[in-house]
XYZ file of C-alpha atoms in Angstrom:
751
model
C 0.048 0.079 0.023
C 1.174 3.501 -1.329
C 1.722 5.668 1.948
C -0.578 8.773 1.929
C 1.303 11.324 0.931
C 1.608 14.316 3.508
C -0.436 17.634 4.104
C 1.591 20.756 4.960
C 1.425 22.717 7.654
C 0.932 25.786 7.894
C 3.415 28.280 9.090
C 3.156 29.647 12.631
C 3.053 33.246 12.410
C 4.946 34.120 15.849
C 3.214 37.107 17.144
C 5.703 40.435 17.566
C 6.753 41.826 20.925
C 5.594 45.192 22.149
C 8.692 47.422 21.884
C 9.129 49.592 25.279
C 10.168 53.132 23.986
C 12.673 54.324 25.263
C 9.457 57.719 25.452
C 7.961 55.182 27.995
C 12.034 54.187 30.297
C 12.612 57.846 30.840
C 8.877 58.372 31.876
C 8.605 55.470 34.643
C 12.901 56.797 35.926
C 11.238 59.998 36.381
C 8.165 59.362 38.450
C 10.414 56.309 40.005
C 13.180 58.816 41.128
C 10.681 61.261 41.810
C 8.653 59.238 44.926
C 12.633 58.255 45.759
C 13.165 61.476 45.362
C 10.469 63.147 47.279
C 10.491 59.908 50.012
C 13.979 61.222 51.289
C 12.759 64.589 50.970
C 10.642 64.268 53.140
C 12.692 61.386 55.672
C 15.433 64.180 55.199
C 13.284 66.839 56.159
C 11.840 63.625 59.741
C 15.469 63.598 60.206
C 16.477 67.878 60.022
C 12.700 68.913 61.910
C 12.951 65.883 64.509
C 16.285 66.740 65.630
C 16.024 70.770 65.292
C 13.042 69.841 67.954
C 15.281 68.182 70.128
C 18.022 71.246 70.328
C 15.414 73.657 70.436
C 13.012 71.552 73.558
C 16.267 70.257 75.313
C 18.728 73.381 75.104
C 19.153 72.481 79.806
C 20.827 69.651 78.184
C 24.263 72.022 77.070
C 24.951 73.174 80.544
C 26.701 71.034 83.158
C 24.971 67.764 84.802
C 23.540 67.491 88.508
C 26.530 66.008 90.395
C 26.395 62.487 91.702
C 27.443 62.575 95.660
C 28.352 59.957 98.082
C 27.188 59.009 101.334
C 29.115 56.841 103.922
C 27.810 54.113 106.535
C 25.611 56.822 108.727
C 24.011 57.692 105.465
C 26.359 60.984 105.838
C 27.191 62.683 102.468
C 31.487 62.915 102.497
C 31.468 63.883 98.634
C 30.415 64.511 94.932
C 31.876 62.347 92.655
C 31.976 65.305 89.771
C 34.175 67.950 90.160
C 34.795 71.169 88.524
C 37.190 70.261 86.592
C 36.549 71.544 83.128
C 38.434 74.432 81.173
C 36.703 75.192 77.706
C 38.926 76.183 75.143
C 39.210 78.244 71.496
C 39.053 75.912 68.079
C 42.107 77.996 67.872
C 43.883 76.750 71.112
C 43.323 73.070 69.965
C 46.378 72.248 68.280
C 46.635 70.586 65.276
C 48.191 67.860 65.137
C 45.317 66.936 67.889
C 42.247 67.248 65.804
C 44.025 64.798 63.530
C 44.953 62.769 65.915
C 41.565 62.205 67.137
C 39.870 62.523 63.502
C 42.328 59.230 63.013
C 40.859 57.941 65.880
C 37.196 58.377 65.907
C 35.838 59.986 62.715
C 38.577 59.677 59.636
C 35.760 61.364 56.970
C 34.759 64.005 59.448
C 35.380 66.393 57.096
C 33.035 64.999 54.813
C 30.185 63.793 56.196
C 27.610 66.152 57.410
C 26.705 64.224 60.384
C 26.550 60.489 59.916
C 29.123 58.719 57.944
C 26.817 55.885 55.956
C 29.986 54.054 55.561
C 30.804 53.485 59.311
C 27.147 52.685 59.762
C 27.235 50.087 57.344
C 30.416 48.342 58.274
C 29.344 48.287 61.800
C 26.254 47.009 60.776
C 27.407 43.713 59.177
C 29.519 43.574 61.893
C 26.070 43.452 64.280
C 23.972 41.081 62.520
C 27.001 38.734 62.147
C 28.187 38.781 65.939
C 24.458 39.226 65.937
C 24.609 41.794 68.737
C 24.803 45.351 68.749
C 28.205 45.947 69.443
C 30.238 47.582 66.965
C 29.971 51.746 67.084
C 29.595 53.317 63.607
C 30.093 57.211 65.550
C 30.349 60.363 64.071
C 32.634 62.831 66.326
C 29.297 64.799 65.908
C 26.901 61.321 67.133
C 29.301 61.202 69.361
C 28.558 64.843 70.818
C 25.099 64.399 70.028
C 25.124 60.961 72.527
C 27.322 62.779 75.504
C 25.151 65.895 75.164
C 21.594 63.940 76.161
C 23.196 60.628 78.173
C 21.764 57.834 76.757
C 23.912 55.163 76.189
C 21.951 51.837 75.630
C 22.318 50.571 72.340
C 18.967 50.078 70.942
C 17.604 51.528 67.506
C 15.558 53.727 68.428
C 18.438 55.717 70.694
C 20.474 55.607 67.074
C 18.148 56.970 65.658
C 17.326 59.950 67.589
C 21.510 60.324 68.698
C 21.932 60.579 64.371
C 18.842 63.387 63.815
C 20.550 65.458 66.857
C 24.127 65.011 64.733
C 22.380 65.683 61.348
C 20.646 68.851 62.989
C 24.004 70.298 64.544
C 25.787 69.610 61.334
C 23.146 72.650 60.385
C 23.554 75.063 63.007
C 27.153 74.084 63.472
C 30.515 74.441 61.223
C 32.588 71.032 62.201
C 35.409 73.809 63.828
C 32.606 74.180 66.293
C 31.435 71.023 66.506
C 34.608 69.253 67.434
C 35.326 72.714 70.029
C 32.540 71.148 71.295
C 34.000 67.559 71.473
C 36.492 68.423 72.984
C 35.467 70.688 75.227
C 32.406 67.629 76.045
C 34.349 64.464 76.053
C 35.135 62.753 79.373
C 38.420 61.327 79.852
C 38.163 60.001 83.747
C 39.943 61.539 86.491
C 37.187 63.420 86.851
C 38.654 65.272 83.079
C 36.315 67.135 81.201
C 37.352 67.949 78.549
C 40.828 68.229 76.430
C 41.879 71.140 78.509
C 41.092 69.462 81.698
C 42.765 65.562 80.725
C 46.530 67.439 79.733
C 46.620 68.969 82.841
C 45.674 65.931 84.802
C 47.834 63.834 82.901
C 50.670 65.411 81.915
C 50.463 68.915 84.700
C 50.748 71.078 80.674
C 49.012 73.041 78.892
C 47.623 72.173 75.404
C 50.660 73.584 72.780
C 53.335 72.360 75.168
C 51.747 68.789 75.010
C 53.923 65.775 72.185
C 53.158 63.869 70.161
C 53.229 60.912 72.194
C 50.633 62.291 75.155
C 48.583 63.693 72.243
C 47.957 60.001 71.047
C 47.200 59.226 74.935
C 44.674 61.190 75.135
C 43.690 60.944 72.116
C 42.731 57.152 73.130
C 41.205 57.839 76.310
C 37.765 58.494 74.961
C 37.052 55.133 74.052
C 37.056 53.448 77.648
C 38.459 56.781 80.062
C 38.109 54.168 83.436
C 40.609 51.187 81.031
C 42.925 53.348 79.257
C 44.014 56.751 80.876
C 47.564 56.237 81.883
C 47.613 56.278 85.168
C 45.065 53.418 85.954
C 46.676 51.000 83.727
C 49.701 52.239 82.417
C 49.719 49.271 80.159
C 46.406 49.259 78.264
C 46.925 53.328 77.849
C 50.531 52.098 76.908
C 48.678 49.336 74.148
C 45.801 52.055 73.087
C 48.348 54.739 72.774
C 50.096 52.351 70.261
C 46.681 51.833 67.912
C 46.302 55.921 67.964
C 49.505 56.433 66.396
C 49.223 54.051 63.441
C 46.023 55.317 62.510
C 47.523 58.647 61.841
C 50.444 57.176 60.369
C 48.101 54.961 57.844
C 46.253 58.558 57.589
C 49.462 60.107 56.751
C 49.345 62.037 59.385
C 52.670 61.098 60.919
C 55.709 59.597 59.496
C 57.095 56.538 60.454
C 60.282 57.783 62.277
C 57.504 60.144 64.462
C 55.482 56.998 64.670
C 58.563 55.259 66.565
C 59.608 57.408 68.911
C 56.103 58.586 70.425
C 55.493 54.622 70.503
C 58.939 54.130 72.004
C 58.089 57.519 74.952
C 57.313 56.374 79.208
C 54.563 57.535 80.978
C 55.514 59.081 83.872
C 52.800 59.431 86.923
C 54.686 62.127 88.650
C 53.894 63.639 85.913
C 50.344 63.385 86.725
C 48.181 66.107 88.915
C 47.293 65.418 92.695
C 43.697 64.719 92.675
C 42.239 66.548 95.505
C 38.412 64.144 96.376
C 37.762 63.562 99.110
C 38.878 58.840 100.048
C 40.448 59.338 96.569
C 41.012 55.198 96.954
C 37.789 54.598 98.525
C 36.043 56.690 95.899
C 37.848 55.200 93.254
C 37.054 51.888 94.094
C 33.175 52.815 94.333
C 32.890 53.385 90.933
C 34.693 50.943 89.823
C 32.125 48.663 91.785
C 29.116 50.353 90.713
C 29.785 49.813 87.631
C 30.129 46.577 87.231
C 27.302 46.062 89.347
C 24.743 48.390 87.965
C 25.816 48.221 85.083
C 26.094 52.418 84.713
C 29.284 53.873 83.073
C 32.181 56.046 84.932
C 30.614 58.911 82.823
C 26.915 58.387 84.436
C 27.807 57.712 87.867
C 29.548 60.846 88.118
C 27.401 62.974 86.192
C 23.635 61.517 87.047
C 22.851 62.853 89.884
C 22.882 59.654 91.525
C 22.703 58.943 95.466
C 25.466 56.678 96.032
C 25.154 54.643 99.874
C 28.597 53.107 100.524
C 30.242 51.307 103.795
C 32.634 54.110 104.535
C 33.890 54.191 107.842
C 35.062 57.729 107.606
C 37.486 56.824 111.174
C 38.534 54.318 109.818
C 39.805 55.678 106.696
C 40.700 59.062 107.534
C 43.532 56.854 109.698
C 44.337 55.120 107.500
C 45.768 58.037 104.576
C 47.537 59.513 108.056
C 49.387 56.611 108.866
C 50.237 55.997 104.872
C 51.386 60.040 104.778
C 53.633 59.131 107.785
C 57.055 58.032 106.005
C 58.212 57.141 109.796
C 56.315 53.970 108.769
C 58.353 52.498 105.630
C 61.571 52.125 105.526
C 63.327 54.815 103.245
C 64.642 54.268 99.071
C 67.702 55.273 97.898
C 66.013 57.313 95.464
C 62.547 58.419 93.951
C 60.303 55.176 93.379
C 59.582 54.951 97.111
C 58.741 52.001 98.943
C 54.701 51.153 98.484
C 52.301 49.822 100.562
C 48.440 49.251 100.620
C 45.885 48.114 103.355
C 41.929 47.318 103.379
C 39.191 46.836 106.288
C 36.881 44.854 105.974
C 34.307 43.743 108.628
C 33.684 39.946 108.291
C 30.886 39.683 109.726
C 28.389 41.551 106.164
C 31.254 42.068 104.030
C 31.881 45.741 104.445
C 35.065 46.838 102.975
C 35.525 50.068 105.875
C 38.072 51.110 104.655
C 41.260 50.963 101.820
C 44.095 52.726 100.553
C 45.829 51.658 97.921
C 49.014 53.430 97.756
C 50.984 56.464 99.580
C 51.103 59.071 97.116
C 47.511 57.098 95.721
C 46.389 60.913 94.813
C 49.022 61.137 91.927
C 49.246 57.986 91.083
C 46.203 56.428 90.927
C 46.891 52.660 91.005
C 44.899 51.195 93.905
C 47.252 48.072 95.254
C 44.537 46.469 96.614
C 44.213 45.480 93.703
C 47.218 44.240 92.322
C 48.859 40.798 92.583
C 52.140 39.989 95.127
C 53.508 36.715 96.512
C 52.175 36.381 99.494
C 55.610 34.710 100.905
C 54.086 32.447 104.852
C 50.404 34.472 104.947
C 49.801 30.927 103.167
C 50.616 29.180 104.959
C 46.971 29.092 106.908
C 45.391 28.729 103.465
C 47.543 26.269 101.824
C 49.025 23.788 104.787
C 47.517 24.784 108.091
C 43.694 24.712 106.916
C 43.602 22.629 104.824
C 45.231 19.712 107.533
C 43.225 20.476 110.423
C 40.001 20.317 108.069
C 40.705 16.870 107.026
C 40.126 16.456 111.082
C 43.604 14.743 111.053
C 45.818 17.049 112.609
C 45.587 19.452 115.129
C 46.839 22.337 116.104
C 48.910 20.029 119.005
C 49.591 17.278 116.016
C 53.133 16.981 115.628
C 55.102 18.161 112.015
C 58.963 17.439 111.381
C 61.338 20.820 110.610
C 63.477 19.327 109.324
C 65.939 19.423 106.217
C 64.610 17.890 103.666
C 64.263 18.233 99.475
C 61.834 17.017 98.149
C 63.245 16.836 94.130
C 64.909 19.814 93.696
C 62.733 21.679 95.951
C 64.901 21.620 98.984
C 62.500 24.673 101.520
C 64.891 26.067 103.897
C 64.856 27.300 107.802
C 64.964 31.657 108.086
C 64.945 31.381 111.824
C 67.916 32.069 113.504
C 67.215 28.448 114.577
C 66.887 26.041 112.122
C 65.186 22.418 111.754
C 64.684 21.465 115.525
C 62.849 18.735 114.571
C 59.197 17.253 116.052
C 57.195 20.583 117.149
C 53.420 21.217 117.461
C 51.542 22.735 114.342
C 51.391 25.668 117.162
C 54.672 26.733 116.761
C 54.887 26.026 113.699
C 52.586 28.581 112.539
C 53.746 30.533 115.798
C 57.147 31.104 114.360
C 55.984 30.610 110.737
C 58.700 27.629 110.390
C 59.313 26.725 106.504
C 60.315 22.809 106.942
C 58.109 21.780 108.630
C 55.099 24.033 106.672
C 56.454 22.391 103.023
C 56.323 18.760 105.417
C 52.905 18.821 106.085
C 51.996 19.900 102.800
C 53.424 16.960 101.786
C 51.445 15.188 103.332
C 48.429 16.258 102.822
C 49.488 16.505 99.163
C 48.983 19.005 96.574
C 45.637 18.172 95.987
C 44.548 19.380 99.621
C 45.524 22.459 99.610
C 44.717 23.191 96.419
C 41.581 22.369 97.064
C 41.017 24.280 99.712
C 42.147 27.566 98.206
C 39.938 26.722 95.849
C 36.878 27.505 97.986
C 38.357 30.076 100.394
C 38.261 32.161 96.474
C 41.922 31.381 95.308
C 41.851 29.686 91.848
C 45.565 28.993 91.552
C 47.378 27.487 88.041
C 46.007 24.355 88.584
C 49.263 23.107 85.924
C 52.304 25.973 87.370
C 51.309 25.950 91.015
C 50.606 22.232 91.523
C 54.441 21.848 93.558
C 55.136 21.886 97.166
C 55.925 25.572 96.457
C 52.366 26.929 96.910
C 52.933 25.994 100.815
C 55.788 29.383 101.037
C 53.488 31.501 99.174
C 55.525 30.540 95.770
C 52.614 31.386 93.316
C 52.770 31.695 89.266
C 50.840 34.660 89.407
C 50.254 35.412 93.522
C 47.959 37.074 94.612
C 45.528 40.453 96.061
C 45.125 42.590 99.280
C 41.749 42.309 99.477
C 42.121 38.388 97.854
C 44.233 37.796 101.896
C 41.229 40.036 103.183
C 38.321 38.040 101.948
C 40.084 34.607 103.120
C 41.599 35.800 106.751
C 37.180 36.609 107.054
C 36.461 32.696 105.950
C 38.412 31.933 108.951
C 36.583 34.390 112.348
C 33.678 34.402 110.207
C 33.139 30.395 111.950
C 35.045 28.789 107.894
C 31.225 30.851 106.188
C 32.485 32.753 103.728
C 32.410 36.167 103.332
C 32.297 39.062 100.410
C 33.893 42.013 100.651
C 32.080 45.315 99.654
C 31.542 48.601 98.890
C 28.501 50.020 97.439
C 25.201 49.206 99.515
C 22.546 51.295 97.187
C 22.371 53.570 94.533
C 19.049 55.684 94.043
C 18.838 58.109 90.819
C 17.689 61.823 90.760
C 13.906 60.378 90.402
C 14.591 58.231 94.368
C 13.807 55.073 92.293
C 16.790 52.545 93.191
C 18.983 51.284 90.141
C 21.476 49.221 92.328
C 20.649 47.544 96.030
C 23.773 44.891 97.256
C 21.797 41.463 97.209
C 24.404 39.663 100.187
C 24.971 35.616 97.890
C 24.506 33.611 100.323
C 27.078 32.420 102.733
C 28.633 28.646 101.557
C 30.574 26.908 104.510
C 33.734 27.191 103.161
C 35.944 24.809 105.875
C 34.473 23.489 109.414
C 33.273 25.519 111.887
C 36.568 23.551 113.711
C 39.173 24.854 111.462
C 38.101 28.158 112.057
C 38.405 27.596 115.304
C 41.160 25.893 115.929
C 42.896 27.882 112.888
C 41.855 30.959 114.891
C 43.057 30.293 117.963
C 46.564 28.866 116.954
C 46.784 31.964 114.826
C 47.164 34.337 117.886
C 50.336 32.859 119.113
C 51.184 34.366 115.945
C 51.169 37.777 118.395
C 52.260 35.782 121.294
C 56.088 35.880 122.882
C 58.555 34.461 120.271
C 56.076 34.739 117.805
C 56.814 36.912 114.458
C 53.737 38.886 114.220
C 54.313 40.611 118.302
C 54.214 44.407 116.552
C 50.587 43.837 115.287
C 49.258 43.611 119.341
C 46.944 46.301 119.951
C 44.462 46.418 123.120
C 42.278 43.562 122.255
C 42.673 39.382 120.929
C 43.902 39.621 117.022
C 45.189 36.002 114.985
C 47.087 36.429 112.151
C 49.923 35.597 109.743
C 53.394 37.921 108.411
C 54.110 37.423 105.144
C 57.898 37.231 103.882
C 58.378 37.251 100.356
C 62.744 36.321 99.364
C 63.328 38.472 96.225
C 63.758 36.033 93.630
C 66.612 37.739 91.445
C 68.522 36.123 89.792
C 72.341 35.516 90.819
C 71.730 37.688 93.583
C 73.290 36.544 96.604
C 70.963 39.521 99.830
C 69.061 38.543 102.328
C 66.241 41.743 101.729
C 63.074 40.880 100.789
C 60.528 41.316 97.575
C 57.141 41.513 99.933
C 56.258 41.923 103.790
C 52.939 41.264 104.704
C 50.528 40.814 107.817
C 47.114 39.402 107.703
C 45.003 39.960 111.123
C 41.718 40.070 112.255
C 39.547 40.656 115.768
C 37.028 39.129 116.246
C 34.492 42.095 114.561
C 36.812 43.234 111.399
C 39.741 41.606 109.115
C 42.699 43.983 108.151
C 45.631 43.027 105.399
C 48.512 45.502 105.111
C 51.281 45.165 102.578
C 54.547 47.079 101.814
C 57.069 46.516 99.215
C 58.314 48.429 95.228
C 56.138 48.556 92.923
C 59.503 47.526 90.948
C 61.936 45.436 92.011
C 65.562 44.839 91.171
C 68.997 45.072 93.011
C 68.874 48.803 94.161
C 65.079 48.304 95.592
C 64.410 45.739 98.090
C 62.729 45.576 102.108
C 65.741 45.501 104.284
C 63.621 44.340 107.195
C 60.960 41.544 107.235
C 56.861 41.635 107.758
C 58.258 43.022 111.487
C 56.485 46.416 109.594
C 53.848 45.286 108.025
C 51.995 44.060 111.830
C 53.001 47.556 113.578
C 51.210 49.470 110.647
C 48.789 46.760 111.714
C 48.483 47.442 114.682
C 48.920 52.198 114.716
C 45.458 52.180 111.986
C 43.266 48.945 113.807
C 43.323 50.674 117.866
C 42.562 53.652 117.386
C 40.344 52.747 113.535
C 38.131 50.385 116.809
C 38.747 52.958 119.514
C 34.812 53.222 121.473
C 33.683 49.775 119.784
C 33.323 46.809 122.793
C 35.901 44.479 122.964
C 35.464 41.189 122.742
C 37.491 37.221 122.420
C 36.868 34.789 120.038
C 34.554 32.862 121.352
C 34.401 28.644 120.779
C 31.655 27.225 118.560
C 29.716 24.906 121.532
C 29.137 22.058 119.249
C 32.917 22.140 119.377
C 34.271 19.172 122.246
C 37.862 17.818 121.612
C 39.849 20.095 123.615
C 43.592 20.320 123.884
C 45.172 17.441 125.793
C 48.609 19.445 127.550
C 51.736 18.370 126.415
C 54.591 16.443 128.433
C 55.445 18.321 131.287
C 59.114 19.104 130.343
C 62.448 17.093 131.546
C 64.608 18.901 134.598
C 67.829 17.975 136.442
C 69.208 16.720 132.984
C 72.829 16.089 133.520
C 75.968 14.728 131.536
C 78.995 12.774 132.587
C 81.739 11.782 130.833
C 83.694 8.082 131.571
C 87.165 7.347 129.734
C 87.428 3.925 130.017
C 84.434 3.552 128.293
C 83.455 6.313 126.089
C 81.415 6.737 126.863
C 78.967 9.667 127.973
C 75.389 9.340 130.733
C 72.962 11.030 129.913
C 70.454 10.869 133.244
C 67.418 13.187 133.798
C 64.579 12.886 137.234
C 61.675 10.279 136.023
C 58.664 11.290 135.004
C 54.879 9.647 135.289
C 53.432 8.031 132.159
C 53.130 4.789 130.626
C 53.182 6.252 126.676
C 55.829 8.374 128.004
C 59.108 8.735 125.313
C 62.154 10.525 125.781
C 63.748 11.964 123.032
C 67.261 12.651 123.277
C 69.101 15.672 121.292
C 72.188 16.294 120.714
C 74.902 18.711 118.599
C 78.635 18.873 118.277
C 80.325 22.243 118.856
C 80.741 22.966 115.138
C 76.954 21.645 113.967
C 74.350 24.607 113.219
C 71.499 22.456 114.782
C 70.091 19.938 117.259
C 69.857 15.932 115.825
C 67.539 13.652 117.853
C 70.176 11.259 118.041
C 67.893 8.592 119.805
C 64.881 8.406 121.988
C 64.406 5.938 124.894
C 61.757 4.242 127.247
C 63.886 4.290 129.877
C 62.649 6.911 132.641
C 66.138 7.386 134.687
C 68.472 8.206 132.030
C 71.223 7.132 128.812
C 74.631 6.828 126.951
C 75.293 8.145 124.300
C 78.129 5.799 123.066
C 79.135 7.451 119.796
C 81.176 10.212 120.796
C 84.611 11.564 119.579
C 87.936 12.110 121.145
C 88.733 16.083 121.363
C 85.045 17.175 120.402
C 82.356 19.165 122.122
C 78.346 18.188 122.651
C 75.497 19.886 124.361
C 72.505 17.431 124.820
C 69.057 18.505 125.891
C 65.494 15.900 126.445
C 61.865 15.992 125.888
C 58.782 13.840 126.146
C 57.154 12.660 124.026
C 53.513 11.053 124.585
C 52.785 8.647 121.451
C 49.407 8.701 122.444
C 48.884 12.820 122.221
C 51.528 12.516 119.968
C 52.714 15.928 121.741
C 56.763 17.241 122.546
C 56.893 18.785 125.655
C 59.180 21.601 125.618
C 63.230 21.227 125.429
C 65.280 20.414 128.843
C 67.859 23.255 130.330
C 71.162 22.014 127.424
C 74.370 21.149 129.215
C 77.666 20.898 128.348
C 80.570 17.855 127.575
C 84.079 18.682 126.853
C 85.123 14.698 125.397
C 88.996 14.842 126.614
C 91.422 14.430 122.792
C 93.653 10.937 122.670
C 96.220 10.595 124.424
C 99.175 9.560 122.448
C 102.169 7.160 123.798
C 105.475 8.806 123.828
C 107.694 6.906 120.987
C 109.908 3.737 122.891
C 107.430 3.294 125.407
C 105.060 0.066 125.768
């Protein structure tokens, strides 16, 4: 069958596309652009009008805000936080290099934008989105001025929009020179300094036209974080920030590489700073820092916001501390201008209220609060890493025997610094009273370093788990040191029946509307050690102030317990008996106080020639008058402590030593004592030996023989009684001395 013929399909005609004429496109673009322009104009006018309205309605914001007031523990106003420390300057008075420094650091496109830098805002938004927080700034100098005028610090869109509208309005009302001048006159530089002129005087005691590049860069770095970047409070961070400013100035071609390097090499001298006439400066600065941390307010808000800040300040104690720290006779004299420094803090351990503190002998001028500066605590750390944890274990008591003997633990060989070294078996009470090193390390080795670290951790000392896991912590040899405030908190726990104490200065902050913005809420006290431990430690640390103890200088007209602490200089390849740090940490039934002395920078020329006795003496000079009029209370024994301290055996009497040449023996005799559990310990020292060593133990009640003597030598002996059941040893008997005649040799030729 033949194929059917194919039928041809008619081609389908394509519909022609309608051409979008250039005329229509132009019309569309015109109307779109017009709408955009109109919307932009409206938005811009709204921003301008909003800013203009805010400026018109808030002219008072250009005036100085109300000063905040500090109140003492009795609710009496003692000082205002804000002092009139502002000196306005005209634009022509501001050095060109200073203008460049602030523009380079804070707003590099200051001369180009109209109050808002869209490029910086975009960059900030991207960073905020990435970090999921409103952390990045992006504010221009004009915006910062607007924010500063209205003192609003919250990072919200509404605040930023308001700030932007004010900034635009300011740019319409003022010239760039006027805005920059207002900014530099208004900005806060820390240490009560408002404006660059006041800041130059506070930190460098210079007029603006005498400032060097490095000083200008230092000032330009401060406003970002005045508490952290001012050279008085933190010289190192200030120097780091200064370097950032100089790098920005170099990158933007304001200075040369040589200028940058030369300025970076400069070192700030705190002696150039002017004195701070703020009353109780160290305490007030501590209050402001604590209030910043607890309330979330900035330092500038706290100083200028008209707040009422109620504190724990005891003006009597504070005034006495400042008086004694101002007396040079309380400190060693230095060989040059770097003087011996000190710090002291007093805490009421019943509630944690800080009564007063001093951050240094010249705090008014320099502002370094040494209450918060870490130092090596020396023997003051023994109660925290050795004796406290040992007694808290329940296996050791004040009367338990420890060994004060020369011994090495691997490469670590502790040595006693006492005049009479390595005296053998002694009680914990005697070991801590005389601050013996060898017996402390022996005890730490017995209980284990981990036990010491754990106890210290409960007292607030979070030591380096790797570098501090060694026996040196028993003598206060730490990687990072501890602060006087930390020591005060730890010793407060011993005084507070073993419960933790939270030292603080701020009780309450009230705003201008009488609304409480912060109120101290004490954390629940933790039982960081047994009550028995706290009682026993308090009991044995009272012995430190008794005759023969290392802290007798701290005695006052009421019971005191405490511990001295001295650290050796630690300078490599330098042999000297001088010291780096001297401490006394002590407490009465009501208050705990810690005193530290030493140099800020230790070298061969700057060491303490005296030990912790001078710190103990300063403790007494402050505490006795500061507590005058307060009831005299003794330390109380908790009623549930049933273990009574056993008495040590009676001291041996009538010790005699006789040499028998026939047997070459020394016969020792004494008056026998009653007691089936008594063992007699005989100690001997040859004339050329540095200390006594234990020769033998004997059960013989009346005496024993020493058959190990050698002709021509001289020996001294004493005897103690040791009660094995109670692990107690008596005090040494009186010593006796025996001369062994030299051996006689027969002449040649005789039988």
